[in-house]
């Protein structure tokens, strides 16, 4: 069974600084997708960034980028130039490439941004 | 275009009762998935429906059931409610079942409280 582990329950970053959120996963599949979702207090899960396992190049979306280490089964999220609006719960998620689009989520990490 | 809409927003029930939660996917989306998010945890997959057929089921008891209608909206039903069913129930839609470029979009959820 696939598992996703986010071992840091909370992190804090100064506004305009950079922070990295860690995620590891376990799977026997060779092709899959990885995602980072943001959940603000409004509750809606918002897709931040996604990575396909077969793509060696790390995904980047504006201030958000990932460090994908397939051999180590590691998928960390880097947020640059942190903004107050980045404060939220962040979830790492895994999905096998196949007919079932079931997402397996980690427990999440609470990110606070200090002004 | 409207996003994924869920109703009701909040719901309070007592043990043993039955509840029905509703979800309308984004227009054109044919796949609907349901997740349970217990406070402080990541979402857990309950069901996926595509073209009105169940395509995936998580590790939940038979008290949980769902269906998808011809207009692709969906209902999640929970019978014989237990205190442990208190959670945020999230609905997510996507255009198809397996589309990396069309990831799942989440609604704001229904907060279910069991007394």
Coordinates of C-alpha atoms in Angstrom, one line a residue:
Chain A
X1 CA 0.0 0.0 0.0
X2 CA 1.1 3.5 -0.7
X3 CA 1.9 5.8 2.2
X4 CA 2.7 9.5 2.4
X5 CA 4.6 10.9 5.3
X6 CA 4.9 14.5 6.4
X7 CA 6.9 14.4 9.6
X8 CA 6.9 18.1 10.4
X9 CA 3.6 19.0 12.0
X10 CA 4.3 22.8 12.0
X11 CA 6.7 25.3 10.4
X12 CA 7.1 29.0 10.6
X13 CA 8.7 31.4 8.2
X14 CA 9.4 35.1 8.1
X15 CA 7.6 37.1 5.4
X16 CA 9.8 37.3 2.3
X17 CA 12.0 34.4 3.3
X18 CA 12.2 30.9 1.9
X19 CA 10.8 27.8 3.5
X20 CA 11.0 24.1 2.5
X21 CA 8.3 21.6 3.5
X22 CA 9.3 17.9 3.5
X23 CA 7.4 14.9 2.2
X24 CA 8.4 11.2 1.7
X25 CA 6.3 8.5 0.2
X26 CA 6.4 4.8 -0.3
X27 CA 5.3 2.9 -3.3
X28 CA 6.2 -0.1 -5.5
X29 CA 4.9 1.7 -8.6
X30 CA 7.3 3.1 -11.1
X31 CA 5.0 5.7 -12.6
X32 CA 2.9 8.0 -10.6
X33 CA 2.0 11.6 -9.8
X34 CA 2.8 13.7 -6.8
X35 CA 1.0 16.8 -5.7
X36 CA 1.1 19.6 -3.1
X37 CA -2.2 21.0 -2.0
X38 CA -2.9 24.0 0.2
X39 CA -5.8 24.2 2.6
X40 CA -6.4 27.6 4.1
X41 CA -8.9 28.1 6.9
X42 CA -11.6 28.5 4.3
X43 CA -11.2 24.7 3.9
X44 CA -11.0 24.4 0.1
X45 CA -8.1 22.3 -1.1
X46 CA -6.1 24.2 -3.7
X47 CA -3.6 22.6 -6.0
X48 CA -0.2 24.2 -5.6
X49 CA 2.1 22.2 -7.8
X50 CA 2.3 18.7 -9.4
X51 CA 5.0 16.4 -10.6
X52 CA 5.0 13.4 -12.8
X53 CA 7.4 10.7 -11.7
X54 CA 8.9 10.1 -15.1
X55 CA 9.8 13.7 -15.5
X56 CA 13.3 14.4 -14.2
X57 CA 12.9 18.2 -14.3
X58 CA 11.6 19.6 -11.0
X59 CA 8.2 21.4 -11.4
X60 CA 8.0 25.1 -10.8
X61 CA 5.0 27.4 -10.4
X62 CA 5.9 31.0 -9.8
X63 CA 7.2 31.1 -6.1
X64 CA 6.6 27.4 -5.6
X65 CA 9.1 24.7 -6.7
X66 CA 9.7 21.1 -5.8
X67 CA 12.8 19.0 -5.2
X68 CA 11.8 15.5 -6.5
X69 CA 14.2 12.8 -5.6
X70 CA 12.7 9.6 -7.0
X71 CA 15.3 7.2 -5.7
X72 CA 14.9 8.6 -2.2
X73 CA 11.1 8.8 -2.6
X74 CA 11.3 12.4 -1.4
X75 CA 9.1 15.3 -2.7
X76 CA 9.7 18.6 -0.9
X77 CA 8.1 21.9 -1.6
X78 CA 10.0 25.2 -1.5
X79 CA 8.2 28.4 -1.1
X80 CA 10.2 31.5 -2.0
X81 CA 9.5 35.1 -1.0
X82 CA 6.9 33.9 1.5
X83 CA 3.7 35.9 1.8
X84 CA 1.2 36.3 4.5
X85 CA -1.4 34.6 2.3
X86 CA 0.8 31.4 2.2
X87 CA -0.2 30.6 5.7
X88 CA -2.2 27.4 5.6
X89 CA -2.1 23.6 5.9
X90 CA -0.1 22.0 3.2
X91 CA -0.7 18.4 2.1
X92 CA 1.5 16.2 0.1
X93 CA -0.4 13.7 -2.0
X94 CA 0.4 10.7 -4.2
X95 CA -1.6 9.1 -7.0
X96 CA -0.7 6.1 -9.1
X97 CA -0.9 6.4 -12.9
X98 CA -3.8 4.3 -13.8
X99 CA -7.6 4.1 -14.0
X100 CA -8.2 5.1 -10.4
X101 CA -7.5 8.7 -9.5
X102 CA -7.5 8.1 -5.8
X103 CA -5.3 10.5 -3.9
X104 CA -3.3 9.4 -0.9
X105 CA -2.6 12.3 1.4
X106 CA -0.1 12.9 4.1
X107 CA -1.1 14.3 7.5
X108 CA -0.3 17.8 6.5
X109 CA 1.9 20.6 7.9
X110 CA 0.7 23.9 9.3
X111 CA 2.7 26.8 7.9
X112 CA 2.6 30.1 9.6
X113 CA 4.1 33.3 8.2
X114 CA 5.4 36.0 10.5
X115 CA 5.1 39.6 9.4
Chain B
X1 CA -17.6 28.9 -14.2
X2 CA -18.7 27.7 -10.8
X3 CA -16.4 25.4 -8.9
X4 CA -17.3 22.3 -7.1
X5 CA -20.3 23.0 -4.8
X6 CA -21.2 21.0 -1.8
X7 CA -24.3 21.2 0.5
X8 CA -25.0 21.7 3.2
X9 CA -22.0 23.6 4.6
X10 CA -22.5 22.4 8.1
X11 CA -24.6 19.7 9.6
X12 CA -25.3 18.4 13.1
X13 CA -26.6 14.9 13.7
X14 CA -27.0 12.5 16.6
X15 CA -25.7 9.0 16.8
X16 CA -27.7 6.4 14.9
X17 CA -29.1 8.9 12.4
X18 CA -28.6 8.9 8.7
X19 CA -27.1 11.8 6.6
X20 CA -27.0 12.7 2.9
X21 CA -24.3 15.0 1.6
X22 CA -24.5 16.5 -1.9
X23 CA -21.9 17.5 -4.5
X24 CA -22.2 19.2 -7.9
X25 CA -19.0 18.9 -10.0
X26 CA -17.6 21.5 -12.2
X27 CA -19.5 21.7 -15.5
X28 CA -18.1 19.1 -17.9
X29 CA -16.5 17.0 -15.2
X30 CA -17.6 13.4 -15.1
X31 CA -15.6 12.0 -12.2
X32 CA -16.5 12.7 -8.6
X33 CA -14.5 11.5 -5.6
X34 CA -15.4 11.7 -1.9
X35 CA -12.9 12.2 1.0
X36 CA -13.2 12.2 4.7
X37 CA -10.9 14.6 6.6
X38 CA -10.8 14.1 10.4
X39 CA -9.6 17.2 12.3
X40 CA -5.8 17.4 12.2
X41 CA -5.4 14.7 9.5
X42 CA -5.2 14.5 5.8
X43 CA -8.2 13.5 3.7
X44 CA -8.9 9.8 3.3
X45 CA -10.4 8.4 0.1
X46 CA -14.0 7.1 0.4
X47 CA -15.4 6.6 -3.1
X48 CA -14.9 7.5 -6.7
X49 CA -17.6 7.6 -9.3
X50 CA -17.2 8.0 -13.1
X51 CA -20.0 7.9 -15.6
X52 CA -22.4 6.9 -12.8
X53 CA -20.5 3.8 -11.9
X54 CA -18.4 3.2 -8.8
X55 CA -14.8 3.0 -9.8
X56 CA -13.0 3.0 -6.5
X57 CA -13.8 2.4 -2.8
X58 CA -11.6 3.2 0.2
X59 CA -11.4 1.3 3.5
X60 CA -14.8 2.4 4.9
X61 CA -17.6 0.3 6.3
X62 CA -20.8 -0.5 4.4
X63 CA -22.6 2.2 6.3
X64 CA -21.0 4.5 3.7
X65 CA -22.6 4.5 0.3
X66 CA -22.7 6.9 -2.7
X67 CA -24.2 7.3 -6.1
X68 CA -23.8 9.5 -9.1
X69 CA -26.7 10.9 -11.1
X70 CA -27.0 11.4 -14.9
X71 CA -26.0 15.1 -14.5
X72 CA -22.8 13.9 -12.8
X73 CA -23.8 15.3 -9.4
X74 CA -23.3 12.9 -6.5
X75 CA -24.6 12.0 -3.0
X76 CA -22.7 10.5 -0.1
X77 CA -24.9 8.6 2.4
X78 CA -23.9 7.5 5.8
X79 CA -26.1 5.3 7.9
X80 CA -26.1 4.6 11.7
X81 CA -23.9 7.6 12.4
X82 CA -21.1 7.2 15.0
X83 CA -19.2 9.8 16.9
X84 CA -16.2 8.9 14.8
X85 CA -17.9 10.0 11.6
X86 CA -17.5 13.6 12.7
X87 CA -15.3 15.1 10.0
X88 CA -15.1 17.4 7.0
X89 CA -16.3 15.6 3.9
X90 CA -14.7 16.8 0.7
X91 CA -15.9 16.3 -2.8
X92 CA -13.5 16.5 -5.7
X93 CA -14.3 16.5 -9.4
X94 CA -12.2 15.9 -12.5
X95 CA -12.9 15.6 -16.2
X96 CA -11.9 12.0 -16.4
X97 CA -10.5 9.3 -14.1
X98 CA -6.9 9.4 -15.1
X99 CA -5.7 12.7 -16.4
X100 CA -2.6 14.2 -15.0
X101 CA -3.3 17.5 -16.9
X102 CA -6.8 17.6 -15.4
X103 CA -6.2 17.2 -11.7
X104 CA -9.0 17.0 -9.1
X105 CA -10.7 20.2 -8.0
X106 CA -12.1 20.3 -4.5
X107 CA -15.2 21.8 -3.0
X108 CA -15.3 23.7 0.3
X109 CA -16.6 20.6 2.1
X110 CA -19.4 19.7 4.5
X111 CA -18.6 19.9 8.2
X112 CA -20.5 17.0 9.9
X113 CA -20.7 17.0 13.6
X114 CA -22.2 14.0 15.5
X115 CA -23.5 14.5 19.0

